[in-house]
Amino acid sequence: MAERVAAVNGVELCHETFGDTGGRPLLLVMGLGAPMIWWDEEFCESLAAQGFHVIRFDNRDSGRSSRMRGQANLAQAYLLRGAPYSLADMAADAAGLLDYLGIPAAHVVGASMGGMIAQTLAIRYPSRVLSLTSIMSTTGSRLVGRPSPKAMSMLLGARPRDRAEYVELAVRTFRVIGSPGYPFDEARMRERAERTFDRGVHPGGTVRQLAAIMADRDRTPKLRKVRVPALVVHGSRDPLVHVSGGRATARAIPGADLDIVPGMGHDLPRAVWPRVVAGITRIADRAKVTT
């Protein structure tokens, strides 16, 4: 399906679907500054082959979705928990997209910040989430999931001035935060970075998203009330969101499965796709019995 734009929750969300519209709806939520194309087409097609109707979308302030307004102050976000918008607003965007598509409830998969949004969706809109998969994410507690100093410095480094600098920065960043247990595919990363830049990058928007993360509170008490089948996937060597964040998420959600992937960092190498797709499918299959 070609990209389309949905007007929901006061924003416009660019989105795309894969698979039979009669399949089990599955919503993919991407992370900080990352457009929907970071859910690779082949990955989406693998999920569609399992009988899912897959929906991916650009979060607000990324890709071809709405650019928001307001200056984000990261110190204020951390100390005073103030931000131009919240993760709850982004979860409302996701719920609004399901409304727009006429989908009462979906299996929800989120990566990194997307995992935080997916968790928030399950907390605030429990009837809309059939199963939850949280990948390389954390609970919002400041005691777990902390980045390494080197990874944090990459996150807060200088903004690229043009396409070439953006591509080089993406390559350098994922050499730091990517998966040391798997070969680094530089050609694939360059191609993804070029496509990302060409679709539209929003440096100020990424800062606003980061402020939303930093301003959010610990979701642990509310995650304990989540009652859908859940899977937590995390890399054993993630330098951006330490594996303690994944472990804490799995402890918080009753009955959640935890899959710690050896050698995986803060990305999804192609070699782990079959494992992740199988896990998402297993958790969704469990939801058939409980919903």
mmCIF file of C-alpha atoms in Angstrom:
data_model
loop_
_atom_site.group_PDB
_atom_site.id
_atom_site.type_symbol
_atom_site.label_atom_id
_atom_site.label_comp_id
_atom_site.label_asym_id
_atom_site.label_seq_id
_atom_site.Cartn_x
_atom_site.Cartn_y
_atom_site.Cartn_z
ATOM 1 C CA MET A 1 0.000 0.000 0.000
ATOM 2 C CA ALA A 2 1.264 3.471 -0.849
ATOM 3 C CA GLU A 3 1.985 5.957 1.920
ATOM 4 C CA ARG A 4 -1.050 7.857 3.122
ATOM 5 C CA VAL A 5 -1.653 10.662 5.604
ATOM 6 C CA ALA A 6 -4.194 10.479 8.424
ATOM 7 C CA ALA A 7 -5.395 13.532 10.353
ATOM 8 C CA VAL A 8 -5.661 12.376 13.973
ATOM 9 C CA ASN A 9 -5.286 13.941 17.415
ATOM 10 C CA GLY A 10 -4.474 17.338 15.892
ATOM 11 C CA VAL A 11 -1.567 16.023 13.809
ATOM 12 C CA GLU A 12 -1.065 14.368 10.443
ATOM 13 C CA LEU A 13 0.506 10.905 10.517
ATOM 14 C CA CYS A 14 2.077 9.385 7.438
ATOM 15 C CA HIS A 15 1.484 5.633 7.419
ATOM 16 C CA GLU A 16 1.707 2.532 5.264
ATOM 17 C CA THR A 17 0.373 -1.023 5.517
ATOM 18 C CA PHE A 18 1.506 -4.492 4.517
ATOM 19 C CA GLY A 19 -0.462 -7.708 4.114
ATOM 20 C CA ASP A 20 -4.114 -8.623 3.867
ATOM 21 C CA THR A 21 -6.436 -6.067 5.422
ATOM 22 C CA GLY A 22 -8.353 -9.023 6.856
ATOM 23 C CA GLY A 23 -5.298 -10.187 8.800
ATOM 24 C CA ARG A 24 -4.620 -9.627 12.464
ATOM 25 C CA PRO A 25 -3.860 -5.898 12.874
ATOM 26 C CA LEU A 26 -0.336 -5.170 14.091
ATOM 27 C CA LEU A 27 0.872 -1.634 14.795
ATOM 28 C CA LEU A 28 4.617 -0.918 14.655
ATOM 29 C CA VAL A 29 5.880 2.107 16.624
ATOM 30 C CA MET A 30 9.410 3.347 15.923
ATOM 31 C CA GLY A 31 11.868 5.154 18.164
ATOM 32 C CA LEU A 32 13.601 8.483 18.679
ATOM 33 C CA GLY A 33 13.971 10.536 15.506
ATOM 34 C CA ALA A 34 13.343 7.453 13.398
ATOM 35 C CA PRO A 35 10.741 7.320 10.617
ATOM 36 C CA MET A 36 8.629 4.283 9.842
ATOM 37 C CA ILE A 37 11.091 3.041 7.195
ATOM 38 C CA TRP A 38 13.358 1.938 10.043
ATOM 39 C CA TRP A 39 10.917 -0.951 10.230
ATOM 40 C CA ASP A 40 12.480 -2.534 7.136
ATOM 41 C CA GLU A 41 10.139 -3.530 4.342
ATOM 42 C CA GLU A 42 11.387 -7.131 4.500
ATOM 43 C CA PHE A 43 10.738 -7.236 8.241
ATOM 44 C CA CYS A 44 7.179 -5.967 7.699
ATOM 45 C CA GLU A 45 6.650 -8.503 4.929
ATOM 46 C CA SER A 46 7.867 -11.290 7.216
ATOM 47 C CA LEU A 47 5.196 -10.299 9.720
ATOM 48 C CA ALA A 48 2.574 -10.073 6.980
ATOM 49 C CA ALA A 49 3.508 -13.633 5.954
ATOM 50 C CA GLN A 50 2.484 -14.708 9.476
ATOM 51 C CA GLY A 51 -1.035 -13.426 8.835
ATOM 52 C CA PHE A 52 -0.711 -9.906 10.205
ATOM 53 C CA HIS A 53 -2.079 -6.722 8.675
ATOM 54 C CA VAL A 54 0.979 -4.604 9.447
ATOM 55 C CA ILE A 55 0.759 -0.836 9.989
ATOM 56 C CA ARG A 56 3.868 1.322 10.268
ATOM 57 C CA PHE A 57 3.824 5.105 10.654
ATOM 58 C CA ASP A 58 5.972 8.170 11.178
ATOM 59 C CA ASN A 59 5.603 9.513 14.698
ATOM 60 C CA ARG A 60 4.895 13.234 15.049
ATOM 61 C CA ASP A 61 8.109 15.172 14.420
ATOM 62 C CA SER A 62 9.590 12.458 12.208
ATOM 63 C CA GLY A 63 9.497 11.528 8.546
ATOM 64 C CA ARG A 64 6.510 12.907 6.684
ATOM 65 C CA SER A 65 4.267 13.378 9.704
ATOM 66 C CA SER A 66 3.519 16.767 11.259
ATOM 67 C CA ARG A 67 6.331 18.938 12.524
ATOM 68 C CA MET A 68 5.398 20.293 15.920
ATOM 69 C CA ARG A 69 6.163 23.628 17.520
ATOM 70 C CA GLY A 70 7.861 24.614 20.725
ATOM 71 C CA GLN A 71 11.423 24.718 21.990
ATOM 72 C CA ALA A 72 12.473 21.784 24.133
ATOM 73 C CA ASN A 73 14.849 22.339 27.021
ATOM 74 C CA LEU A 74 16.365 18.998 28.017
ATOM 75 C CA ALA A 75 17.489 20.184 31.444
ATOM 76 C CA GLN A 76 13.972 21.403 32.148
ATOM 77 C CA ALA A 77 12.550 18.136 30.855
ATOM 78 C CA TYR A 78 14.758 16.130 33.192
ATOM 79 C CA LEU A 79 14.501 18.312 36.288
ATOM 80 C CA LEU A 80 11.005 19.781 35.983
ATOM 81 C CA ARG A 81 9.438 17.155 33.678
ATOM 82 C CA GLY A 82 8.322 19.791 31.215
ATOM 83 C CA ALA A 83 8.184 19.199 27.451
ATOM 84 C CA PRO A 84 6.262 20.536 24.429
ATOM 85 C CA TYR A 85 4.347 17.245 24.329
ATOM 86 C CA SER A 86 4.363 13.923 26.128
ATOM 87 C CA LEU A 87 4.648 10.218 25.427
ATOM 88 C CA ALA A 88 0.951 10.122 26.336
ATOM 89 C CA ASP A 89 0.273 12.502 23.439
ATOM 90 C CA MET A 90 2.206 10.187 21.128
ATOM 91 C CA ALA A 91 0.240 7.193 22.417
ATOM 92 C CA ALA A 92 -2.940 9.138 21.668
ATOM 93 C CA ASP A 93 -1.622 9.633 18.130
ATOM 94 C CA ALA A 94 -1.297 5.858 17.770
ATOM 95 C CA ALA A 95 -4.791 5.276 19.131
ATOM 96 C CA GLY A 96 -6.108 7.912 16.750
ATOM 97 C CA LEU A 97 -4.458 6.185 13.810
ATOM 98 C CA LEU A 98 -6.224 2.940 14.748
ATOM 99 C CA ASP A 99 -9.488 4.897 14.856
ATOM 100 C CA TYR A 100 -8.777 6.372 11.432
ATOM 101 C CA LEU A 101 -8.129 2.899 10.021
ATOM 102 C CA GLY A 102 -11.267 1.483 11.636
ATOM 103 C CA ILE A 103 -9.327 -0.908 13.851
ATOM 104 C CA PRO A 104 -10.825 -1.434 17.329
ATOM 105 C CA ALA A 105 -7.704 -3.119 18.740
ATOM 106 C CA ALA A 106 -4.310 -4.251 17.497
ATOM 107 C CA HIS A 107 -1.205 -6.146 18.458
ATOM 108 C CA VAL A 108 1.332 -3.431 19.262
ATOM 109 C CA VAL A 109 5.101 -3.591 18.807
ATOM 110 C CA GLY A 110 7.388 -0.726 19.799
ATOM 111 C CA ALA A 111 11.147 -0.252 19.586
ATOM 112 C CA SER A 112 13.140 2.032 21.914
ATOM 113 C CA MET A 113 11.034 5.200 22.355
ATOM 114 C CA GLY A 114 8.402 3.288 20.396
ATOM 115 C CA GLY A 115 8.404 0.693 23.174
ATOM 116 C CA MET A 116 7.694 3.462 25.670
ATOM 117 C CA ILE A 117 4.819 4.682 23.504
ATOM 118 C CA ALA A 118 3.509 1.118 23.128
ATOM 119 C CA GLN A 119 3.638 0.636 26.905
ATOM 120 C CA THR A 120 1.785 3.908 27.394
ATOM 121 C CA LEU A 121 -0.822 2.850 24.838
ATOM 122 C CA ALA A 122 -1.402 -0.394 26.764
ATOM 123 C CA ILE A 123 -1.679 1.540 30.034
ATOM 124 C CA ARG A 124 -3.963 4.332 28.844
ATOM 125 C CA TYR A 125 -5.998 2.465 26.217
ATOM 126 C CA PRO A 126 -6.094 -1.147 27.436
ATOM 127 C CA SER A 127 -8.993 -2.131 25.201
ATOM 128 C CA ARG A 128 -7.016 -1.109 22.091
ATOM 129 C CA VAL A 129 -4.043 -3.439 22.701
ATOM 130 C CA LEU A 130 -4.348 -7.175 22.066
ATOM 131 C CA SER A 131 -0.719 -7.992 22.796
ATOM 132 C CA LEU A 132 2.364 -5.930 23.565
ATOM 133 C CA THR A 133 5.939 -6.391 22.374
ATOM 134 C CA SER A 134 8.467 -3.938 23.833
ATOM 135 C CA ILE A 135 11.855 -4.013 22.109
ATOM 136 C CA MET A 136 15.084 -2.408 23.456
ATOM 137 C CA SER A 137 13.053 -0.138 25.724
ATOM 138 C CA THR A 138 12.600 0.577 29.420
ATOM 139 C CA THR A 139 10.089 1.510 32.100
ATOM 140 C CA GLY A 140 10.835 5.197 32.556
ATOM 141 C CA SER A 141 12.572 4.556 35.876
ATOM 142 C CA ARG A 142 15.786 6.544 36.055
ATOM 143 C CA LEU A 143 17.456 3.662 37.907
ATOM 144 C CA VAL A 144 17.439 1.268 34.930
ATOM 145 C CA GLY A 145 18.110 1.346 31.205
ATOM 146 C CA ARG A 146 20.719 4.073 31.511
ATOM 147 C CA PRO A 147 22.875 4.800 28.430
ATOM 148 C CA SER A 148 26.630 4.473 28.412
ATOM 149 C CA PRO A 149 28.486 7.820 28.378
ATOM 150 C CA LYS A 150 29.685 7.195 24.822
ATOM 151 C CA ALA A 151 26.199 6.366 23.570
ATOM 152 C CA MET A 152 24.749 9.424 25.294
ATOM 153 C CA SER A 153 27.398 11.652 23.742
ATOM 154 C CA MET A 154 26.368 10.413 20.283
ATOM 155 C CA LEU A 155 22.740 11.191 21.094
ATOM 156 C CA LEU A 156 23.516 14.737 22.209
ATOM 157 C CA GLY A 157 26.219 15.539 19.655
ATOM 158 C CA ALA A 158 26.307 18.252 17.017
ATOM 159 C CA ARG A 159 23.566 18.337 14.399
ATOM 160 C CA PRO A 160 24.578 17.520 10.812
ATOM 161 C CA ARG A 161 24.425 20.415 8.374
ATOM 162 C CA ASP A 162 23.585 18.525 5.178
ATOM 163 C CA ARG A 163 22.776 15.118 3.684
ATOM 164 C CA ALA A 164 26.363 13.910 3.579
ATOM 165 C CA GLU A 165 26.986 14.818 7.215
ATOM 166 C CA TYR A 166 23.705 13.186 8.238
ATOM 167 C CA VAL A 167 24.669 9.916 6.546
ATOM 168 C CA GLU A 168 28.163 9.916 8.078
ATOM 169 C CA LEU A 169 26.734 10.636 11.519
ATOM 170 C CA ALA A 170 24.251 7.773 11.190
ATOM 171 C CA VAL A 171 27.070 5.386 10.290
ATOM 172 C CA ARG A 172 29.222 6.554 13.221
ATOM 173 C CA THR A 173 26.293 6.400 15.619
ATOM 174 C CA PHE A 174 25.347 2.836 14.796
ATOM 175 C CA ARG A 175 28.939 1.717 14.977
ATOM 176 C CA VAL A 176 28.674 2.814 18.620
ATOM 177 C CA ILE A 177 25.139 1.736 19.552
ATOM 178 C CA GLY A 178 24.657 -1.174 17.129
ATOM 179 C CA SER A 179 25.117 -4.888 17.726
ATOM 180 C CA PRO A 180 28.731 -5.926 18.413
ATOM 181 C CA GLY A 181 27.774 -9.575 18.093
ATOM 182 C CA TYR A 182 26.762 -9.195 14.445
ATOM 183 C CA PRO A 183 28.537 -7.822 11.358
ATOM 184 C CA PHE A 184 27.948 -4.131 10.783
ATOM 185 C CA ASP A 185 26.252 -3.648 7.415
ATOM 186 C CA GLU A 186 27.552 -0.204 6.467
ATOM 187 C CA ALA A 187 25.994 -0.232 2.997
ATOM 188 C CA ARG A 188 22.560 -0.936 4.448
ATOM 189 C CA MET A 189 22.989 1.785 7.066
ATOM 190 C CA ARG A 190 24.050 4.341 4.462
ATOM 191 C CA GLU A 191 21.063 3.494 2.271
ATOM 192 C CA ARG A 192 18.687 3.798 5.236
ATOM 193 C CA ALA A 193 20.215 7.130 6.273
ATOM 194 C CA GLU A 194 19.920 8.508 2.730
ATOM 195 C CA ARG A 195 16.253 7.489 2.532
ATOM 196 C CA THR A 196 15.611 8.955 5.964
ATOM 197 C CA PHE A 197 17.147 12.301 5.045
ATOM 198 C CA ASP A 198 15.267 12.427 1.753
ATOM 199 C CA ARG A 199 11.924 11.790 3.471
ATOM 200 C CA GLY A 200 12.622 14.612 5.913
ATOM 201 C CA VAL A 201 14.619 14.948 9.108
ATOM 202 C CA HIS A 202 13.591 17.227 11.951
ATOM 203 C CA PRO A 203 16.463 17.910 14.379
ATOM 204 C CA GLY A 204 14.281 20.117 16.546
ATOM 205 C CA GLY A 205 11.611 17.434 16.506
ATOM 206 C CA THR A 206 14.059 14.811 17.708
ATOM 207 C CA VAL A 207 14.920 17.073 20.645
ATOM 208 C CA ARG A 208 11.200 17.453 21.420
ATOM 209 C CA GLN A 209 10.802 13.665 21.332
ATOM 210 C CA LEU A 210 13.803 13.274 23.624
ATOM 211 C CA ALA A 211 12.292 15.821 25.994
ATOM 212 C CA ALA A 212 9.080 13.764 26.073
ATOM 213 C CA ILE A 213 11.132 10.727 27.089
ATOM 214 C CA MET A 214 13.061 12.610 29.763
ATOM 215 C CA ALA A 215 9.940 14.243 31.193
ATOM 216 C CA ASP A 216 7.995 11.003 31.510
ATOM 217 C CA ARG A 217 7.622 9.305 34.875
ATOM 218 C CA ASP A 218 8.289 5.738 35.934
ATOM 219 C CA ARG A 219 5.619 3.551 34.351
ATOM 220 C CA THR A 220 6.345 0.535 36.584
ATOM 221 C CA PRO A 221 3.283 0.821 38.874
ATOM 222 C CA LYS A 222 0.956 1.163 35.892
ATOM 223 C CA LEU A 223 2.687 -1.588 33.916
ATOM 224 C CA ARG A 224 1.825 -3.945 36.767
ATOM 225 C CA LYS A 225 -1.821 -3.475 35.774
ATOM 226 C CA VAL A 226 -1.326 -4.444 32.112
ATOM 227 C CA ARG A 227 -3.252 -7.634 31.432
ATOM 228 C CA VAL A 228 -2.407 -8.550 27.847
ATOM 229 C CA PRO A 229 0.174 -11.091 26.664
ATOM 230 C CA ALA A 230 3.516 -9.323 26.529
ATOM 231 C CA LEU A 231 7.001 -9.947 25.199
ATOM 232 C CA VAL A 232 10.097 -7.934 26.079
ATOM 233 C CA VAL A 233 13.049 -8.202 23.673
ATOM 234 C CA HIS A 234 16.409 -6.680 24.525
ATOM 235 C CA GLY A 235 19.973 -6.943 23.362
ATOM 236 C CA SER A 236 22.483 -8.190 25.908
ATOM 237 C CA ARG A 237 24.944 -5.518 24.771
ATOM 238 C CA ASP A 238 22.706 -2.488 24.242
ATOM 239 C CA PRO A 239 24.734 0.644 25.117
ATOM 240 C CA LEU A 240 21.916 3.150 24.602
ATOM 241 C CA VAL A 241 19.221 1.490 26.715
ATOM 242 C CA HIS A 242 20.982 -0.861 29.116
ATOM 243 C CA VAL A 243 19.561 -4.359 29.327
ATOM 244 C CA SER A 244 18.439 -3.582 32.887
ATOM 245 C CA GLY A 245 15.635 -1.563 31.275
ATOM 246 C CA GLY A 246 14.327 -4.603 29.455
ATOM 247 C CA ARG A 247 14.594 -6.798 32.524
ATOM 248 C CA ALA A 248 12.694 -4.213 34.578
ATOM 249 C CA THR A 249 9.969 -3.987 31.933
ATOM 250 C CA ALA A 250 9.485 -7.756 31.949
ATOM 251 C CA ARG A 251 9.345 -7.821 35.760
ATOM 252 C CA ALA A 252 6.743 -5.069 35.783
ATOM 253 C CA ILE A 253 4.268 -6.606 33.322
ATOM 254 C CA PRO A 254 2.517 -9.642 34.799
ATOM 255 C CA GLY A 255 3.381 -12.841 32.932
ATOM 256 C CA ALA A 256 5.607 -11.110 30.369
ATOM 257 C CA ASP A 257 8.095 -13.195 28.412
ATOM 258 C CA LEU A 258 11.670 -11.913 28.331
ATOM 259 C CA ASP A 259 14.031 -12.596 25.423
ATOM 260 C CA ILE A 260 17.579 -11.321 25.931
ATOM 261 C CA VAL A 261 19.332 -11.605 22.568
ATOM 262 C CA PRO A 262 23.074 -12.309 22.908
ATOM 263 C CA GLY A 263 25.317 -9.835 21.103
ATOM 264 C CA MET A 264 22.488 -7.498 20.108
ATOM 265 C CA GLY A 265 22.849 -3.765 20.710
ATOM 266 C CA HIS A 266 20.418 -0.952 20.009
ATOM 267 C CA ASP A 267 19.292 -2.123 16.594
ATOM 268 C CA LEU A 268 17.674 -5.117 14.924
ATOM 269 C CA PRO A 269 20.252 -6.960 12.797
ATOM 270 C CA ARG A 270 18.749 -8.942 9.962
ATOM 271 C CA ALA A 271 19.980 -12.172 11.550
ATOM 272 C CA VAL A 272 17.661 -11.698 14.550
ATOM 273 C CA TRP A 273 14.524 -10.973 12.513
ATOM 274 C CA PRO A 274 13.287 -14.602 12.457
ATOM 275 C CA ARG A 275 13.649 -14.774 16.245
ATOM 276 C CA VAL A 276 11.789 -11.497 16.783
ATOM 277 C CA VAL A 277 9.041 -12.286 14.263
ATOM 278 C CA ALA A 278 8.538 -15.685 15.894
ATOM 279 C CA GLY A 279 8.275 -14.043 19.313
ATOM 280 C CA ILE A 280 5.753 -11.444 18.160
ATOM 281 C CA THR A 281 3.683 -14.196 16.526
ATOM 282 C CA ARG A 282 3.830 -16.418 19.628
ATOM 283 C CA ILE A 283 2.594 -13.615 21.881
ATOM 284 C CA ALA A 284 -0.162 -12.691 19.409
ATOM 285 C CA ASP A 285 -1.247 -16.324 19.252
ATOM 286 C CA ARG A 286 -1.550 -16.326 23.025
ATOM 287 C CA ALA A 287 -3.859 -13.323 22.779
ATOM 288 C CA LYS A 288 -6.305 -15.426 20.736
ATOM 289 C CA VAL A 289 -6.990 -17.497 23.818
ATOM 290 C CA THR A 290 -7.193 -14.646 26.309
ATOM 291 C CA THR A 291 -9.241 -12.107 24.282
#
